Amino acid sequence: FFFLSFFIFSSKTSDVSFSFKQEILITLTQEKSNITGEAIFKKPDLFKIEHSKPEKQIVVSDGKKIFFYQKEFNQVMIDDWKSLSAKGNFPKGIFNFSSTISDLKNNYIISLSEKDDTEKYYVLLLTLKSQPKDIKIKLWVSKETYLCEKTEMKSETVISTVIISDIKTNKGMKDSSFRFKIPKGAQIILSPF
C-alpha cells in the first residue's frame, strides 16, 4: 500500500476516502499486475485500505497497531504502528498524515513536471534528497480541487501507477471505522520486531 502514502492532506482536510486502481509493472520482465480497492484515512494516523482485486486484503491502522489481513489464507499479521514507522518502511515526509505539501520540502526536491495534456492537472515531480535517489515520484494534482488524483512511482525495477477516484473529504469519519475485528479462526502472526 506504499502508493497511498502519496495522498497529501491539505491543512483543512481531516479525513478522506477514495477508490483506487493500481498498475504495477516489473520493468525487467514486463510483468504487470493490477490492484483495485478503496481506502479511508483520518488524521493523524488512522487508515483502512481494502483490496478487492486480485485478492481480498485489508490493512488497518488504529493509531497503535497495524493489521494486515489476507482473506485467502485467513491470516492476520499484527505490528506496532510506531515501530513499523520507525523501521523506515514508509518514506518519511509522505506517510505522516499530518504533513502537507509544504512539509515535503524537507525530504524531497519538488519541481513542476511536464505540462498535462488535459490541462486539468499540475504535475509535480518529487525526487528524494537522500538515498535512494533513483526513485522518482509524480503527482497529478487537480487544478480544481487541489487533490492528488494520480500517482506514479518509478525506480530502476518497478513502475507503479495509481488512479484515484470518487474522492470525498471531511465526512466526519468516526474512529470506530478503523477498528479491526480478527475473523474467527484466523491465524495470528505477531511481528518479531
mmCIF file of N, CA and C in Angstrom, residues 56-171:
data_model
loop_
_atom_site.group_PDB
_atom_site.id
_atom_site.type_symbol
_atom_site.label_atom_id
_atom_site.label_comp_id
_atom_site.label_asym_id
_atom_site.label_seq_id
_atom_site.Cartn_x
_atom_site.Cartn_y
_atom_site.Cartn_z
ATOM 1 N N LYS A 56 -8.657 -10.477 -1.936
ATOM 2 C CA LYS A 56 -9.084 -9.617 -0.827
ATOM 3 C C LYS A 56 -7.979 -9.513 0.221
ATOM 4 N N GLN A 57 -7.651 -8.281 0.544
ATOM 5 C CA GLN A 57 -6.645 -7.991 1.561
ATOM 6 C C GLN A 57 -7.064 -6.701 2.249
ATOM 7 N N ILE A 58 -6.881 -6.649 3.553
ATOM 8 C CA ILE A 58 -7.236 -5.452 4.319
ATOM 9 C C ILE A 58 -6.032 -5.042 5.165
ATOM 10 N N VAL A 59 -5.736 -3.749 5.173
ATOM 11 C CA VAL A 59 -4.695 -3.191 6.033
ATOM 12 C C VAL A 59 -5.354 -2.088 6.848
ATOM 13 N N VAL A 60 -5.251 -2.181 8.179
ATOM 14 C CA VAL A 60 -5.912 -1.223 9.065
ATOM 15 C C VAL A 60 -4.933 -0.723 10.120
ATOM 16 N N SER A 61 -4.939 0.582 10.341
ATOM 17 C CA SER A 61 -4.202 1.172 11.456
ATOM 18 C C SER A 61 -5.196 1.857 12.378
ATOM 19 N N ASP A 62 -5.149 1.464 13.655
ATOM 20 C CA ASP A 62 -5.988 2.141 14.653
ATOM 21 C C ASP A 62 -5.193 3.208 15.405
ATOM 22 N N GLY A 63 -3.990 3.524 14.883
ATOM 23 C CA GLY A 63 -3.127 4.521 15.504
ATOM 24 C C GLY A 63 -2.117 3.924 16.455
ATOM 25 N N LYS A 64 -2.357 2.682 16.907
ATOM 26 C CA LYS A 64 -1.419 1.995 17.804
ATOM 27 C C LYS A 64 -0.881 0.722 17.159
ATOM 28 N N LYS A 65 -1.770 -0.038 16.573
ATOM 29 C CA LYS A 65 -1.413 -1.299 15.915
ATOM 30 C C LYS A 65 -1.783 -1.206 14.444
ATOM 31 N N ILE A 66 -1.081 -1.997 13.646
ATOM 32 C CA ILE A 66 -1.426 -2.119 12.241
ATOM 33 C C ILE A 66 -1.709 -3.589 11.958
ATOM 34 N N PHE A 67 -2.808 -3.839 11.267
ATOM 35 C CA PHE A 67 -3.266 -5.195 10.989
ATOM 36 C C PHE A 67 -3.232 -5.423 9.480
ATOM 37 N N PHE A 68 -2.601 -6.536 9.050
ATOM 38 C CA PHE A 68 -2.574 -6.952 7.647
ATOM 39 C C PHE A 68 -3.363 -8.259 7.569
ATOM 40 N N TYR A 69 -4.502 -8.254 6.880
ATOM 41 C CA TYR A 69 -5.346 -9.446 6.793
ATOM 42 C C TYR A 69 -5.412 -9.949 5.363
ATOM 43 N N GLN A 70 -5.058 -11.231 5.168
ATOM 44 C CA GLN A 70 -5.189 -11.878 3.869
ATOM 45 C C GLN A 70 -6.296 -12.913 3.972
ATOM 46 N N LYS A 71 -7.396 -12.626 3.304
ATOM 47 C CA LYS A 71 -8.562 -13.499 3.383
ATOM 48 C C LYS A 71 -8.268 -14.890 2.848
ATOM 49 N N GLU A 72 -7.520 -14.978 1.738
ATOM 50 C CA GLU A 72 -7.233 -16.262 1.097
ATOM 51 C C GLU A 72 -6.617 -17.267 2.069
ATOM 52 N N PHE A 73 -5.725 -16.795 2.947
ATOM 53 C CA PHE A 73 -5.050 -17.671 3.908
ATOM 54 C C PHE A 73 -5.633 -17.558 5.311
ATOM 55 N N ASN A 74 -6.600 -16.668 5.483
ATOM 56 C CA ASN A 74 -7.192 -16.369 6.784
ATOM 57 C C ASN A 74 -6.098 -16.114 7.826
ATOM 58 N N GLN A 75 -5.191 -15.205 7.466
ATOM 59 C CA GLN A 75 -4.071 -14.838 8.334
ATOM 60 C C GLN A 75 -4.123 -13.342 8.646
ATOM 61 N N VAL A 76 -3.758 -13.018 9.874
ATOM 62 C CA VAL A 76 -3.654 -11.624 10.303
ATOM 63 C C VAL A 76 -2.261 -11.407 10.875
ATOM 64 N N MET A 77 -1.500 -10.487 10.277
ATOM 65 C CA MET A 77 -0.219 -10.096 10.849
ATOM 66 C C MET A 77 -0.452 -8.798 11.608
ATOM 67 N N ILE A 78 0.061 -8.734 12.829
ATOM 68 C CA ILE A 78 -0.119 -7.548 13.672
ATOM 69 C C ILE A 78 1.249 -6.965 13.991
ATOM 70 N N ASP A 79 1.376 -5.665 13.831
ATOM 71 C CA ASP A 79 2.626 -4.981 14.140
ATOM 72 C C ASP A 79 2.309 -3.708 14.905
ATOM 73 N N ASP A 80 3.291 -3.197 15.597
ATOM 74 C CA ASP A 80 3.169 -1.943 16.315
ATOM 75 C C ASP A 80 3.368 -0.797 15.325
ATOM 76 N N TRP A 81 2.425 0.152 15.278
ATOM 77 C CA TRP A 81 2.461 1.228 14.293
ATOM 78 C C TRP A 81 3.712 2.086 14.436
ATOM 79 N N LYS A 82 4.067 2.494 15.642
ATOM 80 C CA LYS A 82 5.241 3.354 15.828
ATOM 81 C C LYS A 82 6.519 2.618 15.438
ATOM 82 N N SER A 83 6.595 1.340 15.796
ATOM 83 C CA SER A 83 7.767 0.537 15.456
ATOM 84 C C SER A 83 7.906 0.386 13.953
ATOM 85 N N LEU A 84 6.796 0.131 13.276
ATOM 86 C CA LEU A 84 6.808 -0.037 11.823
ATOM 87 C C LEU A 84 7.223 1.262 11.143
ATOM 88 N N SER A 85 6.710 2.381 11.608
ATOM 89 C CA SER A 85 7.072 3.682 11.037
ATOM 90 C C SER A 85 8.547 3.976 11.255
ATOM 91 N N ALA A 86 9.052 3.634 12.440
ATOM 92 C CA ALA A 86 10.448 3.910 12.776
ATOM 93 C C ALA A 86 11.425 3.048 11.978
ATOM 94 N N LYS A 87 10.961 1.877 11.518
ATOM 95 C CA LYS A 87 11.829 0.987 10.742
ATOM 96 C C LYS A 87 12.156 1.552 9.373
ATOM 97 N N GLY A 88 11.435 2.601 8.982
ATOM 98 C CA GLY A 88 11.708 3.208 7.690
ATOM 99 C C GLY A 88 11.003 2.510 6.545
ATOM 100 N N ASN A 89 9.953 1.740 6.844
ATOM 101 C CA ASN A 89 9.223 1.054 5.777
ATOM 102 C C ASN A 89 8.343 2.010 4.984
ATOM 103 N N PHE A 90 8.204 3.230 5.454
ATOM 104 C CA PHE A 90 7.435 4.237 4.738
ATOM 105 C C PHE A 90 8.335 5.450 4.553
ATOM 106 N N PRO A 91 8.248 6.117 3.416
ATOM 107 C CA PRO A 91 9.105 7.279 3.204
ATOM 108 C C PRO A 91 8.719 8.433 4.111
ATOM 109 N N LYS A 92 9.683 8.887 4.872
ATOM 110 C CA LYS A 92 9.411 9.993 5.789
ATOM 111 C C LYS A 92 9.009 11.237 4.995
ATOM 112 N N GLY A 93 8.088 11.999 5.569
ATOM 113 C CA GLY A 93 7.662 13.224 4.911
ATOM 114 C C GLY A 93 6.462 13.014 4.015
ATOM 115 N N ILE A 94 6.148 11.765 3.690
ATOM 116 C CA ILE A 94 4.971 11.479 2.876
ATOM 117 C C ILE A 94 3.956 10.746 3.721
ATOM 118 N N PHE A 95 4.382 9.745 4.470
ATOM 119 C CA PHE A 95 3.411 8.892 5.151
ATOM 120 C C PHE A 95 2.867 9.503 6.421
ATOM 121 N N ASN A 96 3.409 10.616 6.855
ATOM 122 C CA ASN A 96 2.884 11.313 8.017
ATOM 123 C C ASN A 96 1.612 12.044 7.604
ATOM 124 N N PHE A 97 0.463 11.564 8.104
ATOM 125 C CA PHE A 97 -0.815 12.114 7.661
ATOM 126 C C PHE A 97 -1.024 13.556 8.102
ATOM 127 N N SER A 98 -0.212 14.027 9.027
ATOM 128 C CA SER A 98 -0.320 15.418 9.440
ATOM 129 C C SER A 98 0.440 16.340 8.489
ATOM 130 N N SER A 99 1.206 15.738 7.578
ATOM 131 C CA SER A 99 2.003 16.532 6.643
ATOM 132 C C SER A 99 1.131 17.201 5.599
ATOM 133 N N THR A 100 1.624 18.315 5.110
ATOM 134 C CA THR A 100 1.014 18.978 3.961
ATOM 135 C C THR A 100 2.083 19.039 2.880
ATOM 136 N N ILE A 101 1.717 19.515 1.723
ATOM 137 C CA ILE A 101 2.665 19.580 0.618
ATOM 138 C C ILE A 101 3.895 20.414 0.980
ATOM 139 N N SER A 102 3.716 21.443 1.788
ATOM 140 C CA SER A 102 4.869 22.274 2.166
ATOM 141 C C SER A 102 5.859 21.506 3.031
ATOM 142 N N ASP A 103 5.375 20.504 3.788
ATOM 143 C CA ASP A 103 6.268 19.688 4.617
ATOM 144 C C ASP A 103 7.169 18.779 3.784
ATOM 145 N N LEU A 104 6.780 18.495 2.560
ATOM 146 C CA LEU A 104 7.559 17.594 1.713
ATOM 147 C C LEU A 104 8.921 18.173 1.352
ATOM 148 N N LYS A 105 9.039 19.480 1.395
ATOM 149 C CA LYS A 105 10.290 20.136 1.012
ATOM 150 C C LYS A 105 11.470 19.679 1.873
ATOM 151 N N ASN A 106 11.195 19.182 3.074
ATOM 152 C CA ASN A 106 12.271 18.712 3.946
ATOM 153 C C ASN A 106 12.967 17.476 3.385
ATOM 154 N N ASN A 107 12.224 16.616 2.666
ATOM 155 C CA ASN A 107 12.783 15.347 2.210
ATOM 156 C C ASN A 107 12.854 15.196 0.697
ATOM 157 N N TYR A 108 12.188 16.082 -0.039
ATOM 158 C CA TYR A 108 12.119 15.941 -1.489
ATOM 159 C C TYR A 108 12.458 17.235 -2.199
ATOM 160 N N ILE A 109 13.055 17.102 -3.374
ATOM 161 C CA ILE A 109 13.188 18.222 -4.295
ATOM 162 C C ILE A 109 11.912 18.187 -5.126
ATOM 163 N N ILE A 110 11.159 19.272 -5.123
ATOM 164 C CA ILE A 110 9.866 19.315 -5.812
ATOM 165 C C ILE A 110 9.956 20.281 -6.981
ATOM 166 N N SER A 111 9.541 19.802 -8.142
ATOM 167 C CA SER A 111 9.529 20.667 -9.316
ATOM 168 C C SER A 111 8.261 20.413 -10.119
ATOM 169 N N LEU A 112 7.912 21.387 -10.939
ATOM 170 C CA LEU A 112 6.773 21.231 -11.827
ATOM 171 C C LEU A 112 7.257 20.417 -13.019
ATOM 172 N N SER A 113 6.568 19.308 -13.280
ATOM 173 C CA SER A 113 6.960 18.414 -14.361
ATOM 174 C C SER A 113 6.365 18.903 -15.673
ATOM 175 N N GLU A 114 6.378 18.010 -16.649
ATOM 176 C CA GLU A 114 5.840 18.385 -17.963
ATOM 177 C C GLU A 114 4.388 18.817 -17.855
ATOM 178 N N LYS A 115 3.936 19.518 -18.857
ATOM 179 C CA LYS A 115 2.564 20.007 -18.890
ATOM 180 C C LYS A 115 1.602 18.833 -19.086
ATOM 181 N N ASP A 116 0.472 18.885 -18.420
ATOM 182 C CA ASP A 116 -0.557 17.867 -18.577
ATOM 183 C C ASP A 116 -1.364 18.170 -19.830
ATOM 184 N N ASP A 117 -1.510 17.170 -20.704
ATOM 185 C CA ASP A 117 -2.220 17.368 -21.977
ATOM 186 C C ASP A 117 -3.686 17.748 -21.792
ATOM 187 N N THR A 118 -4.286 17.302 -20.711
ATOM 188 C CA THR A 118 -5.711 17.586 -20.493
ATOM 189 C C THR A 118 -5.944 18.969 -19.907
ATOM 190 N N GLU A 119 -4.873 19.602 -19.417
ATOM 191 C CA GLU A 119 -4.966 20.920 -18.772
ATOM 192 C C GLU A 119 -5.717 20.874 -17.441
ATOM 193 N N LYS A 120 -5.982 19.674 -16.918
ATOM 194 C CA LYS A 120 -6.732 19.542 -15.668
ATOM 195 C C LYS A 120 -5.838 19.452 -14.438
ATOM 196 N N TYR A 121 -4.538 19.186 -14.643
ATOM 197 C CA TYR A 121 -3.669 18.880 -13.508
ATOM 198 C C TYR A 121 -2.387 19.701 -13.506
ATOM 199 N N TYR A 122 -1.872 19.903 -12.286
ATOM 200 C CA TYR A 122 -0.489 20.290 -12.098
ATOM 201 C C TYR A 122 0.259 18.974 -11.910
ATOM 202 N N VAL A 123 1.341 18.770 -12.632
ATOM 203 C CA VAL A 123 2.107 17.536 -12.491
ATOM 204 C C VAL A 123 3.391 17.871 -11.742
ATOM 205 N N LEU A 124 3.520 17.324 -10.534
ATOM 206 C CA LEU A 124 4.684 17.586 -9.695
ATOM 207 C C LEU A 124 5.646 16.411 -9.751
ATOM 208 N N LEU A 125 6.931 16.706 -9.791
ATOM 209 C CA LEU A 125 7.964 15.674 -9.754
ATOM 210 C C LEU A 125 8.680 15.780 -8.419
ATOM 211 N N LEU A 126 8.731 14.653 -7.686
ATOM 212 C CA LEU A 126 9.401 14.606 -6.389
ATOM 213 C C LEU A 126 10.613 13.683 -6.494
ATOM 214 N N THR A 127 11.758 14.180 -6.036
ATOM 215 C CA THR A 127 12.983 13.394 -6.013
ATOM 216 C C THR A 127 13.514 13.425 -4.586
ATOM 217 N N LEU A 128 13.802 12.244 -4.045
ATOM 218 C CA LEU A 128 14.329 12.177 -2.687
ATOM 219 C C LEU A 128 15.651 12.923 -2.579
ATOM 220 N N LYS A 129 15.837 13.679 -1.502
ATOM 221 C CA LYS A 129 17.101 14.362 -1.257
ATOM 222 C C LYS A 129 18.146 13.376 -0.751
ATOM 223 N N SER A 130 17.684 12.333 -0.033
ATOM 224 C CA SER A 130 18.597 11.322 0.493
ATOM 225 C C SER A 130 18.515 10.059 -0.363
ATOM 226 N N GLN A 131 19.225 9.035 0.024
ATOM 227 C CA GLN A 131 19.232 7.761 -0.711
ATOM 228 C C GLN A 131 17.923 7.021 -0.498
ATOM 229 N N PRO A 132 17.416 6.212 -1.422
ATOM 230 C CA PRO A 132 17.928 6.060 -2.780
ATOM 231 C C PRO A 132 17.381 7.162 -3.691
ATOM 232 N N LYS A 133 18.260 7.796 -4.422
ATOM 233 C CA LYS A 133 17.857 8.918 -5.268
ATOM 234 C C LYS A 133 17.278 8.478 -6.602
ATOM 235 N N ASP A 134 17.314 7.173 -6.893
ATOM 236 C CA ASP A 134 16.820 6.698 -8.185
ATOM 237 C C ASP A 134 15.291 6.613 -8.228
ATOM 238 N N ILE A 135 14.622 6.798 -7.100
ATOM 239 C CA ILE A 135 13.162 6.753 -7.074
ATOM 240 C C ILE A 135 12.611 8.124 -7.479
ATOM 241 N N LYS A 136 11.745 8.124 -8.474
ATOM 242 C CA LYS A 136 11.099 9.344 -8.935
ATOM 243 C C LYS A 136 9.595 9.204 -8.707
ATOM 244 N N ILE A 137 8.975 10.241 -8.226
ATOM 245 C CA ILE A 137 7.548 10.224 -7.925
ATOM 246 C C ILE A 137 6.888 11.381 -8.666
ATOM 247 N N LYS A 138 5.782 11.076 -9.347
ATOM 248 C CA LYS A 138 4.987 12.117 -9.990
ATOM 249 C C LYS A 138 3.610 12.141 -9.353
ATOM 250 N N LEU A 139 3.123 13.341 -9.122
ATOM 251 C CA LEU A 139 1.786 13.536 -8.569
ATOM 252 C C LEU A 139 0.980 14.393 -9.530
ATOM 253 N N TRP A 140 -0.221 13.928 -9.901
ATOM 254 C CA TRP A 140 -1.138 14.713 -10.720
ATOM 255 C C TRP A 140 -2.151 15.346 -9.772
ATOM 256 N N VAL A 141 -2.049 16.650 -9.581
ATOM 257 C CA VAL A 141 -2.880 17.375 -8.626
ATOM 258 C C VAL A 141 -3.927 18.173 -9.405
ATOM 259 N N SER A 142 -5.188 17.962 -9.060
ATOM 260 C CA SER A 142 -6.285 18.628 -9.756
ATOM 261 C C SER A 142 -6.190 20.146 -9.602
ATOM 262 N N LYS A 143 -6.332 20.854 -10.706
ATOM 263 C CA LYS A 143 -6.337 22.315 -10.665
ATOM 264 C C LYS A 143 -7.623 22.840 -10.030
ATOM 265 N N GLU A 144 -8.656 22.029 -10.021
ATOM 266 C CA GLU A 144 -9.945 22.434 -9.465
ATOM 267 C C GLU A 144 -10.021 22.201 -7.955
ATOM 268 N N THR A 145 -9.645 21.000 -7.509
ATOM 269 C CA THR A 145 -9.804 20.640 -6.090
ATOM 270 C C THR A 145 -8.491 20.658 -5.303
ATOM 271 N N TYR A 146 -7.361 20.701 -6.005
ATOM 272 C CA TYR A 146 -6.021 20.618 -5.404
ATOM 273 C C TYR A 146 -5.785 19.284 -4.701
ATOM 274 N N LEU A 147 -6.524 18.241 -5.082
ATOM 275 C CA LEU A 147 -6.320 16.905 -4.540
ATOM 276 C C LEU A 147 -5.560 16.067 -5.560
ATOM 277 N N CYS A 148 -4.741 15.160 -5.061
ATOM 278 C CA CYS A 148 -3.962 14.268 -5.915
ATOM 279 C C CYS A 148 -4.891 13.199 -6.491
ATOM 280 N N GLU A 149 -4.942 13.075 -7.823
ATOM 281 C CA GLU A 149 -5.821 12.111 -8.470
ATOM 282 C C GLU A 149 -5.067 11.020 -9.212
ATOM 283 N N LYS A 150 -3.744 11.160 -9.301
ATOM 284 C CA LYS A 150 -2.939 10.122 -9.945
ATOM 285 C C LYS A 150 -1.535 10.200 -9.380
ATOM 286 N N THR A 151 -0.906 9.038 -9.220
ATOM 287 C CA THR A 151 0.472 8.994 -8.757
ATOM 288 C C THR A 151 1.257 8.024 -9.632
ATOM 289 N N GLU A 152 2.545 8.286 -9.742
ATOM 290 C CA GLU A 152 3.434 7.343 -10.418
ATOM 291 C C GLU A 152 4.735 7.301 -9.636
ATOM 292 N N MET A 153 5.143 6.103 -9.238
ATOM 293 C CA MET A 153 6.431 5.916 -8.578
ATOM 294 C C MET A 153 7.277 5.052 -9.494
ATOM 295 N N LYS A 154 8.466 5.555 -9.850
ATOM 296 C CA LYS A 154 9.319 4.845 -10.790
ATOM 297 C C LYS A 154 10.695 4.630 -10.166
ATOM 298 N N SER A 155 11.139 3.369 -10.198
ATOM 299 C CA SER A 155 12.502 3.050 -9.787
ATOM 300 C C SER A 155 13.154 2.295 -10.941
ATOM 301 N N GLU A 156 14.352 1.773 -10.736
ATOM 302 C CA GLU A 156 15.022 1.024 -11.799
ATOM 303 C C GLU A 156 14.262 -0.247 -12.157
ATOM 304 N N THR A 157 13.508 -0.804 -11.229
ATOM 305 C CA THR A 157 12.884 -2.113 -11.447
ATOM 306 C C THR A 157 11.358 -2.102 -11.505
ATOM 307 N N VAL A 158 10.722 -1.059 -10.971
ATOM 308 C CA VAL A 158 9.265 -1.055 -10.848
ATOM 309 C C VAL A 158 8.690 0.306 -11.238
ATOM 310 N N ILE A 159 7.540 0.249 -11.924
ATOM 311 C CA ILE A 159 6.747 1.462 -12.149
ATOM 312 C C ILE A 159 5.357 1.180 -11.591
ATOM 313 N N SER A 160 4.943 1.973 -10.626
ATOM 314 C CA SER A 160 3.626 1.820 -10.011
ATOM 315 C C SER A 160 2.799 3.060 -10.327
ATOM 316 N N THR A 161 1.664 2.844 -10.999
ATOM 317 C CA THR A 161 0.774 3.951 -11.365
ATOM 318 C C THR A 161 -0.572 3.738 -10.698
ATOM 319 N N VAL A 162 -1.097 4.782 -10.075
ATOM 320 C CA VAL A 162 -2.357 4.677 -9.359
ATOM 321 C C VAL A 162 -3.296 5.787 -9.803
ATOM 322 N N ILE A 163 -4.528 5.400 -10.128
ATOM 323 C CA ILE A 163 -5.588 6.357 -10.439
ATOM 324 C C ILE A 163 -6.522 6.395 -9.234
ATOM 325 N N ILE A 164 -6.776 7.587 -8.724
ATOM 326 C CA ILE A 164 -7.613 7.765 -7.540
ATOM 327 C C ILE A 164 -8.914 8.438 -7.983
ATOM 328 N N SER A 165 -10.055 7.885 -7.549
ATOM 329 C CA SER A 165 -11.346 8.444 -7.961
ATOM 330 C C SER A 165 -12.319 8.463 -6.784
ATOM 331 N N ASP A 166 -13.466 9.074 -7.012
ATOM 332 C CA ASP A 166 -14.535 9.143 -6.008
ATOM 333 C C ASP A 166 -14.009 9.672 -4.666
ATOM 334 N N ILE A 167 -13.247 10.751 -4.735
ATOM 335 C CA ILE A 167 -12.611 11.320 -3.536
ATOM 336 C C ILE A 167 -13.638 12.113 -2.732
ATOM 337 N N LYS A 168 -13.693 11.815 -1.436
ATOM 338 C CA LYS A 168 -14.560 12.564 -0.517
ATOM 339 C C LYS A 168 -13.712 12.999 0.671
ATOM 340 N N THR A 169 -13.886 14.250 1.090
ATOM 341 C CA THR A 169 -13.111 14.763 2.218
ATOM 342 C C THR A 169 -14.033 15.297 3.310
ATOM 343 N N ASN A 170 -13.483 15.309 4.525
ATOM 344 C CA ASN A 170 -14.145 15.904 5.689
ATOM 345 C C ASN A 170 -15.576 15.405 5.891
ATOM 346 N N LYS A 171 -15.727 14.084 5.922
ATOM 347 C CA LYS A 171 -17.043 13.469 6.128
ATOM 348 C C LYS A 171 -17.289 13.116 7.593
#
